[in-house]
């Protein structure tokens, strides 16, 4: 049994489905097998991840055109947003950002919408496939496509990628590694439910900080749950705390120079 397979019931999409499945080395079916716990489904609306035999939790789809992101882009506070302040957009515009733990790409999209050029690295091939599908679909919506033009995606180890970079290759490196969730009854976002089931926590998260500090010109920004320890036990220059998350900022050089 394959942990994840791809299903596609639209004949016009079979060629695309086969290409995606080939990249991921997973089988393709018209319908979900009985034993399948998680499947990727390709429809005319895009690629999504779901539990085919459990309708209590909906499908996970990366969509840069969805209502929540559109509202945030238009009314979410611009450079006054917590992530924008942590990155340094109040001090310097048009930054080059390496998002080394891209996930569903929400933070990358927000930063690209604020004028940054963002390189995303995602090592889980299925998550990367969902991201690529979202970037492809964005081409159909002009104002969103203008933003995603400033976003690029690579699949692979961000640690290896950063180790191969020259020093100061990006203005800022952004890290948001998967952190183990505590609390049996805590409400977890739909996307995090799938991520924890399929991806698990980032056991090597501490190994991200050192190469990130090498790759960044101005700072490394680490997004963490509010009560979690500092990455690699390294105390940041400053931390910005929100209701649930904390941004730890490791400053290398002032942006005001």
mmCIF file of C-alpha atoms in Angstrom:
data_model
loop_
_atom_site.group_PDB
_atom_site.id
_atom_site.type_symbol
_atom_site.label_atom_id
_atom_site.label_comp_id
_atom_site.label_asym_id
_atom_site.label_seq_id
_atom_site.Cartn_x
_atom_site.Cartn_y
_atom_site.Cartn_z
ATOM 1 C CA UNK A 1 0.000 0.000 0.000
ATOM 2 C CA UNK A 2 1.268 3.450 -0.904
ATOM 3 C CA UNK A 3 0.803 6.070 1.844
ATOM 4 C CA UNK A 4 -0.316 8.561 -0.801
ATOM 5 C CA UNK A 5 -1.584 7.978 -4.319
ATOM 6 C CA UNK A 6 -2.977 10.331 -6.957
ATOM 7 C CA UNK A 7 -6.560 10.102 -8.166
ATOM 8 C CA UNK A 8 -7.998 11.755 -11.243
ATOM 9 C CA UNK A 9 -11.386 11.056 -12.820
ATOM 10 C CA UNK A 10 -11.188 13.722 -15.540
ATOM 11 C CA UNK A 11 -9.936 12.199 -18.848
ATOM 12 C CA UNK A 12 -8.724 15.611 -20.046
ATOM 13 C CA UNK A 13 -6.352 15.750 -17.052
ATOM 14 C CA UNK A 14 -4.874 12.247 -17.309
ATOM 15 C CA UNK A 15 -1.692 13.458 -18.977
ATOM 16 C CA UNK A 16 -1.114 16.093 -16.284
ATOM 17 C CA UNK A 17 -1.948 13.562 -13.569
ATOM 18 C CA UNK A 18 0.561 11.090 -14.979
ATOM 19 C CA UNK A 19 3.251 13.780 -15.070
ATOM 20 C CA UNK A 20 2.650 14.731 -11.429
ATOM 21 C CA UNK A 21 2.551 11.096 -10.332
ATOM 22 C CA UNK A 22 5.759 10.393 -12.235
ATOM 23 C CA UNK A 23 7.539 13.236 -10.482
ATOM 24 C CA UNK A 24 6.342 11.957 -7.099
ATOM 25 C CA UNK A 25 6.816 8.245 -7.929
ATOM 26 C CA UNK A 26 3.277 7.412 -6.843
ATOM 27 C CA UNK A 27 0.507 5.479 -8.628
ATOM 28 C CA UNK A 28 -2.507 7.027 -10.382
ATOM 29 C CA UNK A 29 -6.079 5.773 -10.009
ATOM 30 C CA UNK A 30 -9.438 7.004 -11.241
ATOM 31 C CA UNK A 31 -10.905 6.541 -7.768
ATOM 32 C CA UNK A 32 -9.403 6.236 -4.281
ATOM 33 C CA UNK A 33 -8.500 2.672 -3.283
ATOM 34 C CA UNK A 34 -10.256 1.297 -0.180
ATOM 35 C CA UNK A 35 -7.031 1.249 1.820
ATOM 36 C CA UNK A 36 -5.962 4.797 0.926
ATOM 37 C CA UNK A 37 -5.721 7.093 3.962
ATOM 38 C CA UNK A 38 -4.437 10.178 2.157
ATOM 39 C CA UNK A 39 -4.681 10.951 -1.554
ATOM 40 C CA UNK A 40 -3.777 13.720 -3.922
ATOM 41 C CA UNK A 41 -6.661 14.531 -6.222
ATOM 42 C CA UNK A 42 -6.316 16.439 -9.485
ATOM 43 C CA UNK A 43 -9.531 18.141 -10.607
ATOM 44 C CA UNK A 44 -10.359 20.939 -13.020
ATOM 45 C CA UNK A 45 -10.048 23.282 -10.016
ATOM 46 C CA UNK A 46 -6.512 22.145 -9.172
ATOM 47 C CA UNK A 47 -4.549 19.753 -6.973
ATOM 48 C CA UNK A 48 -5.650 18.954 -3.430
ATOM 49 C CA UNK A 49 -4.782 16.602 -0.582
ATOM 50 C CA UNK A 50 -7.556 14.822 1.286
ATOM 51 C CA UNK A 51 -8.661 11.880 3.356
ATOM 52 C CA UNK A 52 -10.889 10.106 0.822
ATOM 53 C CA UNK A 53 -12.867 8.073 3.344
ATOM 54 C CA UNK A 54 -13.174 10.711 6.063
ATOM 55 C CA UNK A 55 -15.330 13.696 5.187
ATOM 56 C CA UNK A 56 -15.041 15.283 8.652
ATOM 57 C CA UNK A 57 -11.996 17.254 7.536
ATOM 58 C CA UNK A 58 -11.998 18.970 4.157
ATOM 59 C CA UNK A 59 -9.366 18.939 1.459
ATOM 60 C CA UNK A 60 -6.123 20.900 1.701
ATOM 61 C CA UNK A 61 -5.419 23.035 -1.340
ATOM 62 C CA UNK A 62 -2.888 25.826 -1.742
ATOM 63 C CA UNK A 63 -4.665 28.735 -3.381
ATOM 64 C CA UNK A 64 -3.123 32.198 -3.638
ATOM 65 C CA UNK A 65 -6.417 33.483 -5.067
ATOM 66 C CA UNK A 66 -8.601 32.503 -2.104
ATOM 67 C CA UNK A 67 -10.760 34.967 -0.205
ATOM 68 C CA UNK A 68 -8.705 35.077 2.993
ATOM 69 C CA UNK A 69 -5.460 35.915 1.207
ATOM 70 C CA UNK A 70 -7.219 38.433 -1.040
ATOM 71 C CA UNK A 71 -8.686 40.195 1.989
ATOM 72 C CA UNK A 72 -5.322 40.181 3.756
ATOM 73 C CA UNK A 73 -3.598 41.548 0.681
ATOM 74 C CA UNK A 74 -6.125 44.360 0.288
ATOM 75 C CA UNK A 75 -6.954 45.160 3.923
ATOM 76 C CA UNK A 76 -4.442 43.314 6.110
ATOM 77 C CA UNK A 77 -2.276 46.209 7.202
ATOM 78 C CA UNK A 78 0.523 46.199 4.618
ATOM 79 C CA UNK A 79 3.946 46.757 6.136
ATOM 80 C CA UNK A 80 2.252 47.074 9.545
ATOM 81 C CA UNK A 81 1.742 43.299 9.674
ATOM 82 C CA UNK A 82 3.822 41.433 12.234
ATOM 83 C CA UNK A 83 5.764 39.443 9.634
ATOM 84 C CA UNK A 84 6.534 42.593 7.628
ATOM 85 C CA UNK A 85 7.884 44.350 10.721
ATOM 86 C CA UNK A 86 10.012 41.326 11.636
ATOM 87 C CA UNK A 87 11.431 41.065 8.108
ATOM 88 C CA UNK A 88 12.312 44.773 8.168
ATOM 89 C CA UNK A 89 10.028 46.214 5.506
ATOM 90 C CA UNK A 90 9.504 49.360 7.560
ATOM 91 C CA UNK A 91 13.213 50.049 7.090
ATOM 92 C CA UNK A 92 13.952 48.756 3.594
ATOM 93 C CA UNK A 93 11.774 47.944 0.577
ATOM 94 C CA UNK A 94 12.189 45.383 -2.189
ATOM 95 C CA UNK A 95 14.074 42.838 -0.113
ATOM 96 C CA UNK A 96 15.224 39.472 -1.455
ATOM 97 C CA UNK A 97 13.888 36.760 0.842
ATOM 98 C CA UNK A 98 14.747 33.083 1.138
ATOM 99 C CA UNK A 99 11.804 31.220 2.674
ATOM 100 C CA UNK A 100 13.648 28.046 3.582
ATOM 101 C CA UNK A 101 10.601 26.252 5.016
ATOM 102 C CA UNK A 102 7.895 27.266 2.553
ATOM 103 C CA UNK A 103 5.050 24.944 3.628
ATOM 104 C CA UNK A 104 1.794 26.182 2.101
ATOM 105 C CA UNK A 105 3.488 29.390 0.957
ATOM 106 C CA UNK A 106 1.219 31.858 2.777
ATOM 107 C CA UNK A 107 4.050 33.865 4.315
ATOM 108 C CA UNK A 108 5.928 33.898 1.011
ATOM 109 C CA UNK A 109 2.874 35.224 -0.808
ATOM 110 C CA UNK A 110 2.285 37.949 1.787
ATOM 111 C CA UNK A 111 5.907 39.092 1.474
ATOM 112 C CA UNK A 112 5.791 38.978 -2.344
ATOM 113 C CA UNK A 113 2.594 41.057 -2.244
ATOM 114 C CA UNK A 114 4.542 43.630 -0.214
ATOM 115 C CA UNK A 115 7.177 43.938 -2.939
ATOM 116 C CA UNK A 116 9.749 41.340 -1.930
ATOM 117 C CA UNK A 117 11.357 38.802 -4.248
ATOM 118 C CA UNK A 118 10.881 35.417 -2.571
ATOM 119 C CA UNK A 119 12.673 32.138 -3.197
ATOM 120 C CA UNK A 120 10.801 29.221 -1.627
ATOM 121 C CA UNK A 121 12.405 25.924 -0.662
ATOM 122 C CA UNK A 122 10.143 23.015 0.289
ATOM 123 C CA UNK A 123 11.623 19.607 0.850
ATOM 124 C CA UNK A 124 8.469 17.489 1.032
ATOM 125 C CA UNK A 125 7.668 16.571 -2.581
ATOM 126 C CA UNK A 126 3.877 16.448 -2.107
ATOM 127 C CA UNK A 127 3.768 19.843 -0.408
ATOM 128 C CA UNK A 128 6.006 21.159 -3.182
ATOM 129 C CA UNK A 129 3.571 19.755 -5.780
ATOM 130 C CA UNK A 130 0.676 21.591 -4.103
ATOM 131 C CA UNK A 131 2.692 24.808 -4.150
ATOM 132 C CA UNK A 132 3.624 24.405 -7.812
ATOM 133 C CA UNK A 133 -0.023 23.817 -8.700
ATOM 134 C CA UNK A 134 -0.987 27.029 -6.878
ATOM 135 C CA UNK A 135 1.668 29.004 -8.749
ATOM 136 C CA UNK A 136 0.461 27.562 -12.067
ATOM 137 C CA UNK A 137 -3.182 28.432 -11.342
ATOM 138 C CA UNK A 138 -2.238 31.975 -10.310
ATOM 139 C CA UNK A 139 -1.436 32.693 -13.955
ATOM 140 C CA UNK A 140 -5.198 32.867 -14.596
ATOM 141 C CA UNK A 141 -5.736 35.827 -12.246
ATOM 142 C CA UNK A 142 -3.873 38.936 -13.377
ATOM 143 C CA UNK A 143 -3.351 40.757 -10.064
ATOM 144 C CA UNK A 144 -2.324 37.541 -8.286
ATOM 145 C CA UNK A 145 -0.013 36.523 -11.136
ATOM 146 C CA UNK A 146 1.769 39.876 -10.843
ATOM 147 C CA UNK A 147 2.614 38.886 -7.265
ATOM 148 C CA UNK A 148 3.572 35.266 -7.925
ATOM 149 C CA UNK A 149 5.942 36.463 -10.653
ATOM 150 C CA UNK A 150 8.128 37.478 -7.691
ATOM 151 C CA UNK A 151 8.007 33.960 -6.227
ATOM 152 C CA UNK A 152 10.090 30.950 -7.245
ATOM 153 C CA UNK A 153 10.025 27.398 -5.893
ATOM 154 C CA UNK A 154 12.587 24.639 -5.489
ATOM 155 C CA UNK A 155 12.055 21.169 -4.017
ATOM 156 C CA UNK A 156 14.833 19.816 -1.835
ATOM 157 C CA UNK A 157 16.763 20.223 1.394
ATOM 158 C CA UNK A 158 17.002 23.863 2.436
ATOM 159 C CA UNK A 159 19.988 23.010 4.623
ATOM 160 C CA UNK A 160 21.897 21.689 1.607
ATOM 161 C CA UNK A 161 20.658 24.610 -0.512
ATOM 162 C CA UNK A 162 21.874 27.206 1.988
ATOM 163 C CA UNK A 163 25.201 25.471 2.517
ATOM 164 C CA UNK A 164 25.783 25.803 -1.228
ATOM 165 C CA UNK A 165 25.115 29.554 -1.259
ATOM 166 C CA UNK A 166 27.713 32.278 -1.165
ATOM 167 C CA UNK A 167 27.733 34.410 1.971
ATOM 168 C CA UNK A 168 25.077 37.164 2.022
ATOM 169 C CA UNK A 169 23.153 35.718 -0.942
ATOM 170 C CA UNK A 170 19.782 37.009 0.311
ATOM 171 C CA UNK A 171 18.802 40.114 2.240
ATOM 172 C CA UNK A 172 16.766 38.053 4.721
ATOM 173 C CA UNK A 173 16.306 34.348 5.427
ATOM 174 C CA UNK A 174 12.924 33.366 6.867
ATOM 175 C CA UNK A 175 12.457 30.122 8.818
ATOM 176 C CA UNK A 176 9.236 28.569 10.093
ATOM 177 C CA UNK A 177 10.125 24.957 10.903
ATOM 178 C CA UNK A 178 7.456 22.468 11.929
ATOM 179 C CA UNK A 179 7.314 22.380 15.703
ATOM 180 C CA UNK A 180 5.793 19.513 17.730
ATOM 181 C CA UNK A 181 2.252 20.396 18.811
ATOM 182 C CA UNK A 182 1.302 20.252 22.475
ATOM 183 C CA UNK A 183 -2.165 19.984 23.986
ATOM 184 C CA UNK A 184 -4.483 17.072 23.249
ATOM 185 C CA UNK A 185 -7.589 19.181 22.814
ATOM 186 C CA UNK A 186 -6.107 22.197 21.095
ATOM 187 C CA UNK A 187 -7.716 23.227 17.818
ATOM 188 C CA UNK A 188 -5.317 22.777 14.925
ATOM 189 C CA UNK A 189 -5.635 24.344 11.481
ATOM 190 C CA UNK A 190 -6.712 21.992 8.711
ATOM 191 C CA UNK A 191 -3.412 22.445 6.894
ATOM 192 C CA UNK A 192 -1.458 21.595 10.048
ATOM 193 C CA UNK A 193 -3.492 18.411 10.574
ATOM 194 C CA UNK A 194 -2.404 17.161 7.161
ATOM 195 C CA UNK A 195 1.141 18.401 7.598
ATOM 196 C CA UNK A 196 1.633 16.662 10.917
ATOM 197 C CA UNK A 197 0.164 13.449 9.608
ATOM 198 C CA UNK A 198 2.168 13.407 6.380
ATOM 199 C CA UNK A 199 5.318 15.402 7.116
ATOM 200 C CA UNK A 200 5.875 15.168 10.870
ATOM 201 C CA UNK A 201 7.967 17.654 12.828
ATOM 202 C CA UNK A 202 11.272 18.989 11.524
ATOM 203 C CA UNK A 203 13.709 16.932 13.583
ATOM 204 C CA UNK A 204 16.662 18.813 12.082
ATOM 205 C CA UNK A 205 15.214 22.313 12.586
ATOM 206 C CA UNK A 206 18.149 23.451 14.744
ATOM 207 C CA UNK A 207 20.507 22.753 11.831
ATOM 208 C CA UNK A 208 18.792 25.485 9.789
ATOM 209 C CA UNK A 209 20.066 28.456 11.774
ATOM 210 C CA UNK A 210 23.803 28.347 11.096
ATOM 211 C CA UNK A 211 23.600 28.154 7.258
ATOM 212 C CA UNK A 212 20.759 30.710 7.348
ATOM 213 C CA UNK A 213 22.976 33.195 9.171
ATOM 214 C CA UNK A 214 25.625 32.682 6.503
ATOM 215 C CA UNK A 215 23.158 33.180 3.637
ATOM 216 C CA UNK A 216 21.514 36.336 5.034
ATOM 217 C CA UNK A 217 22.910 39.841 4.546
ATOM 218 C CA UNK A 218 20.809 41.676 7.122
ATOM 219 C CA UNK A 219 18.923 39.211 9.314
ATOM 220 C CA UNK A 220 17.401 35.796 9.875
ATOM 221 C CA UNK A 221 13.785 35.749 11.050
ATOM 222 C CA UNK A 222 12.430 32.643 12.780
ATOM 223 C CA UNK A 223 8.698 32.181 13.306
ATOM 224 C CA UNK A 224 7.976 30.083 16.392
ATOM 225 C CA UNK A 225 5.072 29.109 18.633
ATOM 226 C CA UNK A 226 5.015 31.671 21.443
ATOM 227 C CA UNK A 227 6.295 29.388 24.219
ATOM 228 C CA UNK A 228 8.779 27.320 22.202
ATOM 229 C CA UNK A 229 12.540 27.424 22.829
ATOM 230 C CA UNK A 230 14.886 29.456 20.655
ATOM 231 C CA UNK A 231 16.107 27.684 17.549
ATOM 232 C CA UNK A 232 19.365 25.814 18.241
ATOM 233 C CA UNK A 233 19.338 27.383 21.716
ATOM 234 C CA UNK A 234 20.579 30.621 20.143
ATOM 235 C CA UNK A 235 19.213 33.790 21.774
ATOM 236 C CA UNK A 236 17.936 36.246 19.122
ATOM 237 C CA UNK A 237 18.834 39.923 18.923
ATOM 238 C CA UNK A 238 15.172 40.746 19.550
ATOM 239 C CA UNK A 239 11.820 38.959 19.615
ATOM 240 C CA UNK A 240 8.384 40.240 18.582
ATOM 241 C CA UNK A 241 5.555 38.391 20.353
ATOM 242 C CA UNK A 242 2.007 38.045 19.070
ATOM 243 C CA UNK A 243 -1.000 36.205 20.497
ATOM 244 C CA UNK A 244 0.121 32.754 19.349
ATOM 245 C CA UNK A 245 3.431 33.179 17.516
ATOM 246 C CA UNK A 246 6.765 34.824 18.116
ATOM 247 C CA UNK A 247 9.228 36.225 15.600
ATOM 248 C CA UNK A 248 12.864 35.781 16.686
ATOM 249 C CA UNK A 249 15.130 38.167 14.800
ATOM 250 C CA UNK A 250 18.863 37.541 14.443
ATOM 251 C CA UNK A 251 20.385 40.776 13.174
ATOM 252 C CA UNK A 252 23.645 40.660 11.220
ATOM 253 C CA UNK A 253 23.671 44.182 9.828
ATOM 254 C CA UNK A 254 21.474 47.261 10.149
ATOM 255 C CA UNK A 255 19.148 47.982 7.220
ATOM 256 C CA UNK A 256 19.514 51.701 7.885
ATOM 257 C CA UNK A 257 23.133 51.849 6.664
#
